mmCIF file of C-alpha atoms (C1' of nucleotides) in Angstrom:
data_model
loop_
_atom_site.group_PDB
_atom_site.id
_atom_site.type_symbol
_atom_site.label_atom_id
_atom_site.label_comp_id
_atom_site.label_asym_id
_atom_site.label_seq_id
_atom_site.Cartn_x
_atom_site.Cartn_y
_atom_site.Cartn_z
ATOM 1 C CA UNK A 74 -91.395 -36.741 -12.986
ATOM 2 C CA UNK A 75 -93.198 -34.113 -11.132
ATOM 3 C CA UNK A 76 -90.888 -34.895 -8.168
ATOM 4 C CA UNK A 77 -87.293 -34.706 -10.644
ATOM 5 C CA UNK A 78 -89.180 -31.499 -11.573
ATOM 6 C CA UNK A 79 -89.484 -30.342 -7.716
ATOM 7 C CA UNK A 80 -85.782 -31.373 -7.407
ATOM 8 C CA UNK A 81 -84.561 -29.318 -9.954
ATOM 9 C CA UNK A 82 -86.143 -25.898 -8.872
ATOM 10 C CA UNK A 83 -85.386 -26.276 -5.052
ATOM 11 C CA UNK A 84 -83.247 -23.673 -5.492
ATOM 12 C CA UNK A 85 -85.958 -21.123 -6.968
ATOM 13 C CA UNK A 86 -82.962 -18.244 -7.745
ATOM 14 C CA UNK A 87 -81.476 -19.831 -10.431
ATOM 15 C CA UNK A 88 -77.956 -18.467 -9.855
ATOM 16 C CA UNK A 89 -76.256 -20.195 -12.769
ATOM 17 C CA UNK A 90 -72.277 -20.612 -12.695
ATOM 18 C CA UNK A 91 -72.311 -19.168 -8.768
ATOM 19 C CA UNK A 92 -68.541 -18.305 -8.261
ATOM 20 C CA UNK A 93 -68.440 -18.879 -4.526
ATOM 21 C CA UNK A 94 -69.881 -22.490 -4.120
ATOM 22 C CA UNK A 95 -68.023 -21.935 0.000
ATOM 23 C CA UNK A 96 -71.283 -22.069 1.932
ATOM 24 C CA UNK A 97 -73.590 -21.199 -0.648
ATOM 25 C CA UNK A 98 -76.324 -21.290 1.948
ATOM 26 C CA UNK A 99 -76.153 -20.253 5.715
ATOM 27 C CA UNK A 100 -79.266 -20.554 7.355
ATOM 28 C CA UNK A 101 -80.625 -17.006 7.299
ATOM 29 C CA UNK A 102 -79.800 -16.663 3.875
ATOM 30 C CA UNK A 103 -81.740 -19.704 2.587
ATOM 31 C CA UNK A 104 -84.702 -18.565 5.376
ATOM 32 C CA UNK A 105 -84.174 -15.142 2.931
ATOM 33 C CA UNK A 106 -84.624 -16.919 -0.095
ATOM 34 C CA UNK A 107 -87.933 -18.356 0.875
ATOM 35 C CA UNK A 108 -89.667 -15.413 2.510
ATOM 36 C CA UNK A 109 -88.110 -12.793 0.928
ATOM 37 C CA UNK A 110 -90.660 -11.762 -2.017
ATOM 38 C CA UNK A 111 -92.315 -8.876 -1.726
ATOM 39 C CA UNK A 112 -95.786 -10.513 -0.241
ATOM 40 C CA UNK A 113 -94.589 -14.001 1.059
ATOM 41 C CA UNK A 114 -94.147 -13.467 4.682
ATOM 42 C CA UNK A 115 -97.547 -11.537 4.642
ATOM 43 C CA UNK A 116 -98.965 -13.913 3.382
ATOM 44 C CA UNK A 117 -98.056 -16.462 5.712
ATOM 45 C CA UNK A 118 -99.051 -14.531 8.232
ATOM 46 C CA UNK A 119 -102.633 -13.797 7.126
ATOM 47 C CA UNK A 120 -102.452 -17.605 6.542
ATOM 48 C CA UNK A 121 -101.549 -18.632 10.241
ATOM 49 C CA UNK A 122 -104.288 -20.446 11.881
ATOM 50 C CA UNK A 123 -106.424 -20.215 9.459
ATOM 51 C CA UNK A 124 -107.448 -21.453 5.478
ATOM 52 C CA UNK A 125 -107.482 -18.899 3.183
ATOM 53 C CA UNK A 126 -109.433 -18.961 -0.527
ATOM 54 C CA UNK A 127 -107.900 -16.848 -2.962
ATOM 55 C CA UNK A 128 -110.360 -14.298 -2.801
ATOM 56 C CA UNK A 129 -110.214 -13.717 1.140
ATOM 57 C CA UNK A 130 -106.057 -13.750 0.349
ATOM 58 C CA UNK A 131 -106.944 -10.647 -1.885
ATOM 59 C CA UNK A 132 -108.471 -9.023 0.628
ATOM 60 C CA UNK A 133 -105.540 -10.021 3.194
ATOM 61 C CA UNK A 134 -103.413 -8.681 0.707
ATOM 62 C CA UNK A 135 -104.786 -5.587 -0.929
ATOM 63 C CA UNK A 136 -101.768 -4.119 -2.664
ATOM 64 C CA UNK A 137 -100.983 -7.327 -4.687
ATOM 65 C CA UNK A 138 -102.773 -7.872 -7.992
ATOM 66 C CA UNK A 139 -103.814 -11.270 -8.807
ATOM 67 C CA UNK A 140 -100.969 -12.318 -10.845
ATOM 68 C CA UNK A 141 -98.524 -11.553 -8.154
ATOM 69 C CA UNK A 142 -99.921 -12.434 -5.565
ATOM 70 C CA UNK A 143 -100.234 -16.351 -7.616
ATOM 71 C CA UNK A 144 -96.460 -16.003 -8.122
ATOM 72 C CA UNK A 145 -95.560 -15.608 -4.518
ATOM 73 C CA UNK A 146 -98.166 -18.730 -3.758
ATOM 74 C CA UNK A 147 -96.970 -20.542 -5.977
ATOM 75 C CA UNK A 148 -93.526 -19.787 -4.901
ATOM 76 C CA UNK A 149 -94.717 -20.811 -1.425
ATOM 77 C CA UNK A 150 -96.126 -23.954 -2.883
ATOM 78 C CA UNK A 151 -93.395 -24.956 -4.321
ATOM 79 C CA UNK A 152 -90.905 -24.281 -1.424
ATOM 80 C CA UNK A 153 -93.310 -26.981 0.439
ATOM 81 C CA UNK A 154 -94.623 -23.560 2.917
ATOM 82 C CA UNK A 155 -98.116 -23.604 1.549
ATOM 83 C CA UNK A 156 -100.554 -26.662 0.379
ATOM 84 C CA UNK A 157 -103.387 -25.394 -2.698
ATOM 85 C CA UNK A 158 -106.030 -27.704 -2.673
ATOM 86 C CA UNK A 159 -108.547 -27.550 -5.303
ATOM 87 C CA UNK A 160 -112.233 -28.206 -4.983
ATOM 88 C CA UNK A 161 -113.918 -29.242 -8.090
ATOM 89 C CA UNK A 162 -117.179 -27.819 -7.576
ATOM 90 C CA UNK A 163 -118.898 -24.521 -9.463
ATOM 91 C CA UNK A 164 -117.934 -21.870 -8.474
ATOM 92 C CA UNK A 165 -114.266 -22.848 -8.263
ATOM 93 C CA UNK A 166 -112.628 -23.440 -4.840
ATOM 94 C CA UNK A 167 -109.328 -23.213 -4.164
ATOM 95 C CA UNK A 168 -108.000 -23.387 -0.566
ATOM 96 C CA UNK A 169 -104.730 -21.760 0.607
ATOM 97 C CA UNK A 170 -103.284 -23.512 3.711
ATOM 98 C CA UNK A 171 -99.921 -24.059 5.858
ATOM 99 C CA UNK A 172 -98.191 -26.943 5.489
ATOM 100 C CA UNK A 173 -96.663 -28.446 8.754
ATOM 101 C CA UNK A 174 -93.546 -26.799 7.483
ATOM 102 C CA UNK A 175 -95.077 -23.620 6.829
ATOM 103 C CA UNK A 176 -96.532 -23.786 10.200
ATOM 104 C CA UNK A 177 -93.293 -24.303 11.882
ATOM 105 C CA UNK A 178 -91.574 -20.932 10.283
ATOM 106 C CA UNK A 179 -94.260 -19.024 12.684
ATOM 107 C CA UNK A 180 -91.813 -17.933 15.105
ATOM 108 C CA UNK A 181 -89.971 -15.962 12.391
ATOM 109 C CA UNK A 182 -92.920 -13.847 11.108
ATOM 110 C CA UNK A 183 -94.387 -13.179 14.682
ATOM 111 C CA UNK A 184 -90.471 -11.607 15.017
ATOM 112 C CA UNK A 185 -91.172 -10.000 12.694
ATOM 113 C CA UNK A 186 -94.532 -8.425 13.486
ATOM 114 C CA UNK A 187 -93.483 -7.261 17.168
ATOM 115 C CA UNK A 188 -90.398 -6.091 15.829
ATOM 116 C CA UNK A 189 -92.323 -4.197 12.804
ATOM 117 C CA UNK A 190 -94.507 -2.382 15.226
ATOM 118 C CA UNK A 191 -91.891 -1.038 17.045
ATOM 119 C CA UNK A 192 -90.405 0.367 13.765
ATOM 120 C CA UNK A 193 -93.709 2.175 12.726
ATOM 121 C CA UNK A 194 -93.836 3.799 15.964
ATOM 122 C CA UNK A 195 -90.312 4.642 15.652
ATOM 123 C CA UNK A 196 -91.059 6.156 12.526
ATOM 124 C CA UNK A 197 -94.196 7.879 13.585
ATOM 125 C CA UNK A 198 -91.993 9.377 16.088
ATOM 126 C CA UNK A 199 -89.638 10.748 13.568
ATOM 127 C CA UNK A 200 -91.957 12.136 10.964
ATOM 128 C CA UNK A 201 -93.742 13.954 14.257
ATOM 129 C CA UNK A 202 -90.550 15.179 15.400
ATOM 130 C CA UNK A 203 -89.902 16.698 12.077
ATOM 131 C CA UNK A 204 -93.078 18.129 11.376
ATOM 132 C CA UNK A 205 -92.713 20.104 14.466
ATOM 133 C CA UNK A 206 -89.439 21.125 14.071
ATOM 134 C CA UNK A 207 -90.887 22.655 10.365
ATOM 135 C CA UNK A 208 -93.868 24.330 12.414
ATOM 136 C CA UNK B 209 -82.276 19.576 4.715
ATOM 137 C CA UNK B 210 -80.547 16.754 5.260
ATOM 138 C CA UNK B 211 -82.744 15.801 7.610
ATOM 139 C CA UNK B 212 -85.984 16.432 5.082
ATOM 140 C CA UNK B 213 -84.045 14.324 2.719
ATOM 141 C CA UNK B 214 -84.454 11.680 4.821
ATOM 142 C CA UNK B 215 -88.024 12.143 6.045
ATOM 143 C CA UNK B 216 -89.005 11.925 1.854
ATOM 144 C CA UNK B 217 -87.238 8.572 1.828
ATOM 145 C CA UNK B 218 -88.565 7.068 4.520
ATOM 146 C CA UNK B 219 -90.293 4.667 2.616
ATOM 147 C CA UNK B 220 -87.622 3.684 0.071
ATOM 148 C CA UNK B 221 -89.835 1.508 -2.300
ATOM 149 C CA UNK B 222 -91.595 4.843 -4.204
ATOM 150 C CA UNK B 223 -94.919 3.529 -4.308
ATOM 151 C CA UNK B 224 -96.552 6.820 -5.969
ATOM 152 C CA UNK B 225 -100.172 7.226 -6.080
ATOM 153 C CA UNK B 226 -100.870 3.623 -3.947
ATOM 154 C CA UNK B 227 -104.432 3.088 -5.014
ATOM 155 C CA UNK B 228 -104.798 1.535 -1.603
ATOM 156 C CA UNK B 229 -103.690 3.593 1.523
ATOM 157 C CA UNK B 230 -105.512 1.336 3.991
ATOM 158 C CA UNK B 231 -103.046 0.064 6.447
ATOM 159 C CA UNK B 232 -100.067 0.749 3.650
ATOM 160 C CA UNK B 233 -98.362 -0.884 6.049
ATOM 161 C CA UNK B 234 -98.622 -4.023 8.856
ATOM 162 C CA UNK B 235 -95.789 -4.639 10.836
ATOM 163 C CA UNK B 236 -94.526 -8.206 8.685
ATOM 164 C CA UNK B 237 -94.731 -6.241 5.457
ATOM 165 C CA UNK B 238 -92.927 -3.177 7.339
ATOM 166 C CA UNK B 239 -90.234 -5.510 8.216
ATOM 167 C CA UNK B 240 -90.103 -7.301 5.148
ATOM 168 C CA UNK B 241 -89.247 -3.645 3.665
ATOM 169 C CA UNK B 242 -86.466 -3.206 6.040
ATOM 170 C CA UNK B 243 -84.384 -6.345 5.832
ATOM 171 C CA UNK B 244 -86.043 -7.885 2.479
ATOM 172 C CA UNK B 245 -82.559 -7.304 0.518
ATOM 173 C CA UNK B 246 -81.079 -10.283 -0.794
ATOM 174 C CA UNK B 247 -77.885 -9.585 1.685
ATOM 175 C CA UNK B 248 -79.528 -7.229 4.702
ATOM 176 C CA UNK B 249 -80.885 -10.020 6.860
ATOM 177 C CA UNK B 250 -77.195 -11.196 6.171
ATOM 178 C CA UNK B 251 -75.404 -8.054 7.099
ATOM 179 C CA UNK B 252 -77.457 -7.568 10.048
ATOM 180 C CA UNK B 253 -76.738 -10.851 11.183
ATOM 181 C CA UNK B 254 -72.922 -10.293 10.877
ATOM 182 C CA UNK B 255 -72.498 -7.351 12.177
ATOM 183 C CA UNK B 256 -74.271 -8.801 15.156
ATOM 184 C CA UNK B 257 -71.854 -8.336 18.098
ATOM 185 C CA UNK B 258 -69.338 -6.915 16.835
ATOM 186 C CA UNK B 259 -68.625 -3.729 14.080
ATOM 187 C CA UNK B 260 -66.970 -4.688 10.851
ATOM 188 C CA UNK B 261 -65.142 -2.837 8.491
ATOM 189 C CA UNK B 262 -65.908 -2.614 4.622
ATOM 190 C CA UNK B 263 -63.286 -5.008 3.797
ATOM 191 C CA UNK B 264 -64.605 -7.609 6.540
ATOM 192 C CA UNK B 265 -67.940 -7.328 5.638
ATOM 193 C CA UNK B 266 -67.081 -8.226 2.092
ATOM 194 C CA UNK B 267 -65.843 -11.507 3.671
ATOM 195 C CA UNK B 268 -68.605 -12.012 5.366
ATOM 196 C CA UNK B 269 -70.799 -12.119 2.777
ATOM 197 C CA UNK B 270 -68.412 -13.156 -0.389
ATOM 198 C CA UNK B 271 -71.147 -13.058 -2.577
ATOM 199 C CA UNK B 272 -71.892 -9.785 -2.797
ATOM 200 C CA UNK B 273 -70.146 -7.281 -5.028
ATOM 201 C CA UNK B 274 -68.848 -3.916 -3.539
ATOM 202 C CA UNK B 275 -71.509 -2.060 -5.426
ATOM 203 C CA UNK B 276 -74.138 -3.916 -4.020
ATOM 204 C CA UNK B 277 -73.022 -4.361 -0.471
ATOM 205 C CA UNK B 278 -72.227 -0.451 -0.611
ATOM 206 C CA UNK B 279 -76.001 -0.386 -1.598
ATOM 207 C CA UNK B 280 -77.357 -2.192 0.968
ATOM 208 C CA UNK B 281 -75.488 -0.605 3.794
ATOM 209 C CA UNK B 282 -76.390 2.561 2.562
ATOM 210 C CA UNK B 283 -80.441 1.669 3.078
ATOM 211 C CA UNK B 284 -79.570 0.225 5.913
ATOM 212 C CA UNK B 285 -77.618 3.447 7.282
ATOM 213 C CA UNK B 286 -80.567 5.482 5.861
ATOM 214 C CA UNK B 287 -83.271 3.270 7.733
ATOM 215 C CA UNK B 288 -81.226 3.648 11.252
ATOM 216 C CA UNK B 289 -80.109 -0.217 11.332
ATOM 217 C CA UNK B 290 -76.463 0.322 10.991
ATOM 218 C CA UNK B 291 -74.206 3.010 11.621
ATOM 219 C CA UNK B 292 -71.438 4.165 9.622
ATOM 220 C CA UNK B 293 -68.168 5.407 11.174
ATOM 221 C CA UNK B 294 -65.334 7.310 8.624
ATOM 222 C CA UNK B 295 -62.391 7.175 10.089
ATOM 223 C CA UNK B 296 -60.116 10.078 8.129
ATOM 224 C CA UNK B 297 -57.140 8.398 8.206
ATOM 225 C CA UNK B 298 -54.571 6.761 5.979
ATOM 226 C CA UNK B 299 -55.580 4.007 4.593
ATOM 227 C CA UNK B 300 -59.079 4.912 4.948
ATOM 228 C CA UNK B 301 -60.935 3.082 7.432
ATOM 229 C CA UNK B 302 -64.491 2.893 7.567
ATOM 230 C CA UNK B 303 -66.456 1.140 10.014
ATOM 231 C CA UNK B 304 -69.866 -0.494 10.206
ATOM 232 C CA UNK B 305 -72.414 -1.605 13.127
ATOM 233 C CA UNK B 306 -75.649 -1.879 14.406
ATOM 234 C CA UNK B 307 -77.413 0.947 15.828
ATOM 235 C CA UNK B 308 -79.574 0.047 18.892
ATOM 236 C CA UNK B 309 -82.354 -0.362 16.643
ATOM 237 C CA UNK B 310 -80.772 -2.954 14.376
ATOM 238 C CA UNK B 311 -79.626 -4.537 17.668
ATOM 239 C CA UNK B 312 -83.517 -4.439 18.483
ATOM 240 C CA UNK B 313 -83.928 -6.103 15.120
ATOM 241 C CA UNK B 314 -81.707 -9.404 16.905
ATOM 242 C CA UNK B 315 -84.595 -11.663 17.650
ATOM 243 C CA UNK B 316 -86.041 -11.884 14.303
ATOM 244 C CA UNK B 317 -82.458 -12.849 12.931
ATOM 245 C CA UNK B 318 -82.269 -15.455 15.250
ATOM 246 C CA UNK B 319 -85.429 -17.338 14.453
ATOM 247 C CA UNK B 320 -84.552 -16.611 10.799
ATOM 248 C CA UNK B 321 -81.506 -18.405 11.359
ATOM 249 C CA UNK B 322 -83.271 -21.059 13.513
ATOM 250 C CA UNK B 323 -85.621 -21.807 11.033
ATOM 251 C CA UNK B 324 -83.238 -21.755 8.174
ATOM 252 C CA UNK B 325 -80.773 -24.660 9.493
ATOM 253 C CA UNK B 326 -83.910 -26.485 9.949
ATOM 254 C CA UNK B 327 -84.763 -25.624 6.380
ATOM 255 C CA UNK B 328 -81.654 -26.621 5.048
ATOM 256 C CA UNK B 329 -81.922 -29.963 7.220
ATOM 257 C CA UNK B 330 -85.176 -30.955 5.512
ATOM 258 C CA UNK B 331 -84.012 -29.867 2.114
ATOM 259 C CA UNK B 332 -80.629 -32.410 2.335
ATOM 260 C CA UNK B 333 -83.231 -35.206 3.703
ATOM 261 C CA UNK B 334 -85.450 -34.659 0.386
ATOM 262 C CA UNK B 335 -82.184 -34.314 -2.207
ATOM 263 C CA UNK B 336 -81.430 -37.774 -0.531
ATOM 264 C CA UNK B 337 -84.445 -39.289 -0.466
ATOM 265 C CA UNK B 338 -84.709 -38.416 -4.382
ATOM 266 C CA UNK B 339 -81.188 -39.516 -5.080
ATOM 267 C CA UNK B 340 -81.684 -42.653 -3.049
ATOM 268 C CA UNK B 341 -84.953 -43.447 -4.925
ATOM 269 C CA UNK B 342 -83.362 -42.798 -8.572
ATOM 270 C CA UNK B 343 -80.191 -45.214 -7.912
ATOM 271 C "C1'" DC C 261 -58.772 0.690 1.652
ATOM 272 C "C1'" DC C 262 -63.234 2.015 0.339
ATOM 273 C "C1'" DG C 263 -65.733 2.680 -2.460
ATOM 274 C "C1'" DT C 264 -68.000 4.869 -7.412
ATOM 275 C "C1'" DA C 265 -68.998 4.570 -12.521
ATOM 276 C "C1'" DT C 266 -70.842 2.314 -16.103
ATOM 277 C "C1'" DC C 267 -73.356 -0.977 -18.469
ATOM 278 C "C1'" DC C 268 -76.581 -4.470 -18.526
ATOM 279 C "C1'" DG C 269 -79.676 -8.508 -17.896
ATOM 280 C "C1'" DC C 270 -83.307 -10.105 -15.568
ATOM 281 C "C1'" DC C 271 -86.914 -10.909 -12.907
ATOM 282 C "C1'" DC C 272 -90.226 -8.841 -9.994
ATOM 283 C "C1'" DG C 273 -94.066 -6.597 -9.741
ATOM 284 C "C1'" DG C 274 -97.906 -3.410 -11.829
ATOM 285 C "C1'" DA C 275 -102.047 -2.596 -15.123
ATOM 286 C "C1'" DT C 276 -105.390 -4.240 -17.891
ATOM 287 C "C1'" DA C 277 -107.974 -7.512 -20.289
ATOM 288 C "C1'" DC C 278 -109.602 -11.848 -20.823
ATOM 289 C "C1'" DT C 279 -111.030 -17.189 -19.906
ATOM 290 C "C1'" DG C 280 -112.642 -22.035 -17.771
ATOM 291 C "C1'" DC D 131 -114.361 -17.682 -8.497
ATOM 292 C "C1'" DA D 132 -109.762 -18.259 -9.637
ATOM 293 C "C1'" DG D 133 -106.943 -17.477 -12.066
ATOM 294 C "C1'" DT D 134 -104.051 -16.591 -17.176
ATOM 295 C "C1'" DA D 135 -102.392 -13.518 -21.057
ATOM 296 C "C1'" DT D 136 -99.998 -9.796 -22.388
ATOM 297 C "C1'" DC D 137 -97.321 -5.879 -22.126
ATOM 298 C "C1'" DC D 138 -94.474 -3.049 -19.645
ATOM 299 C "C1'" DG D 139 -91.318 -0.235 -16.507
ATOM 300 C "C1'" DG D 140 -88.148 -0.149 -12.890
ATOM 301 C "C1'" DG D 141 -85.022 -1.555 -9.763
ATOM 302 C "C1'" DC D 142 -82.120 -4.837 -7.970
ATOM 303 C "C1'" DG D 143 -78.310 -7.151 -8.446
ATOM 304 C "C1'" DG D 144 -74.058 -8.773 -11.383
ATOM 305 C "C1'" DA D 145 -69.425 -7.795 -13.900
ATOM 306 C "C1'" DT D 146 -65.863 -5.019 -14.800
ATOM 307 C "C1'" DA D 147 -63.188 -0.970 -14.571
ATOM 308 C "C1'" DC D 148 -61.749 2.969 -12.451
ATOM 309 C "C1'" DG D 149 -61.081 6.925 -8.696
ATOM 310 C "C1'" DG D 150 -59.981 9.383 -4.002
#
DNA sequence: CCGTATCCGCCCGGATACTG
DNA sequence: CAGTATCCGGGCGGATACGG
């Protein structure tokens, strides 16, 4: 039942009644969906090449409070990016990993990070530019 | 003051008094900022090659009302990914494309796209699997 | 043709406090 | 340690109607 369950929520943005069923999903909408929370791709990032607990993700991830920073993993889980495996041992242990899947989505965020770079130093630019222009 | 305008809204998302200003911002989550709109990634990726006018964009990307499209445009005009052209004629005709910074955006569409058909690939495989298992 | 105005629901994300 | 519980505000996005 857990699988029905899995079936049901594939499509997490539960857009009831959707007027335009005409391609409903092109590719880098659907790669949208599923990296498009406010954390997710950071997360996967922090998460390449290496296992994560929860605790070292909070560190990775500063800005998000515990709660949200579940949601988006549990988003992840669900969306078959991310594998939680818990260790039943005191204190708890719970490991954050890539799936295969997740794994394979690697060229997207290391787009993103070169790209991202060049738009901070774009920025930084800018914000120089008009700081001197107000001197 | 236009210009000051715009330096204040450089970062859209008005994060006031972020309790953590260590590296506010890495190049994914920078990115993620930029095109993390339900439709920009979209947009962008339209608008790839060739400029668009209101009316065509709405094709593009049916799903989106004119209020939000108009919305996302704007942040993208505002973050320097698109450039909007008013033509002062009659019928008004307004034009849309990328700047040569959204063009420099390009690559990370691409593996977005990439990844998403494979994404969608793996999602029909699992709907059938399921189906296939419950007849 | 290219939007804006208005209203609204909803979920995302934030803060704080608390548990197994 | 690894989360939930609870409450909350805000913004994003949706629907419909209207304006330049």
């Amino acid at each position: 039942m857990a699988e029905e369950q899995t079936r049901e929520n594939t499509d997490r943005r539960d857009r009831r009644q959707n007027p335009v069923p005409v391609q409903r999903h092109c590719p880098v909408e659907a790669t949208a969906d599923l990296i498009g929370g406010k954390y997710k791709s950071l997360i996967l990032y922090k998460l390449t090449g290496e296992t994560l607990r929860f605790s070292q993700l909070r560190k990775a991830v500063p800005c998000a409070t515990p709660k949200v920073l579940t949601r988006q993993l549990r988003d992840l889980e669900r969306d078959g990016l991310v594998r939680r495996e818990v260790f039943p041992v005191v204190p708890p242990k719970v490991e954050y990993s890539l799936t295969d899947f997740g794994r394979s989505i690697r060229p997207v965020l290391e787009a993103m990070s070169a790209w991202g770079r060049g738009y901070l130093q774009e920025r930084r630019r800018k914000e120089k530019n008009a700081e001197d222009e107000t001197a």
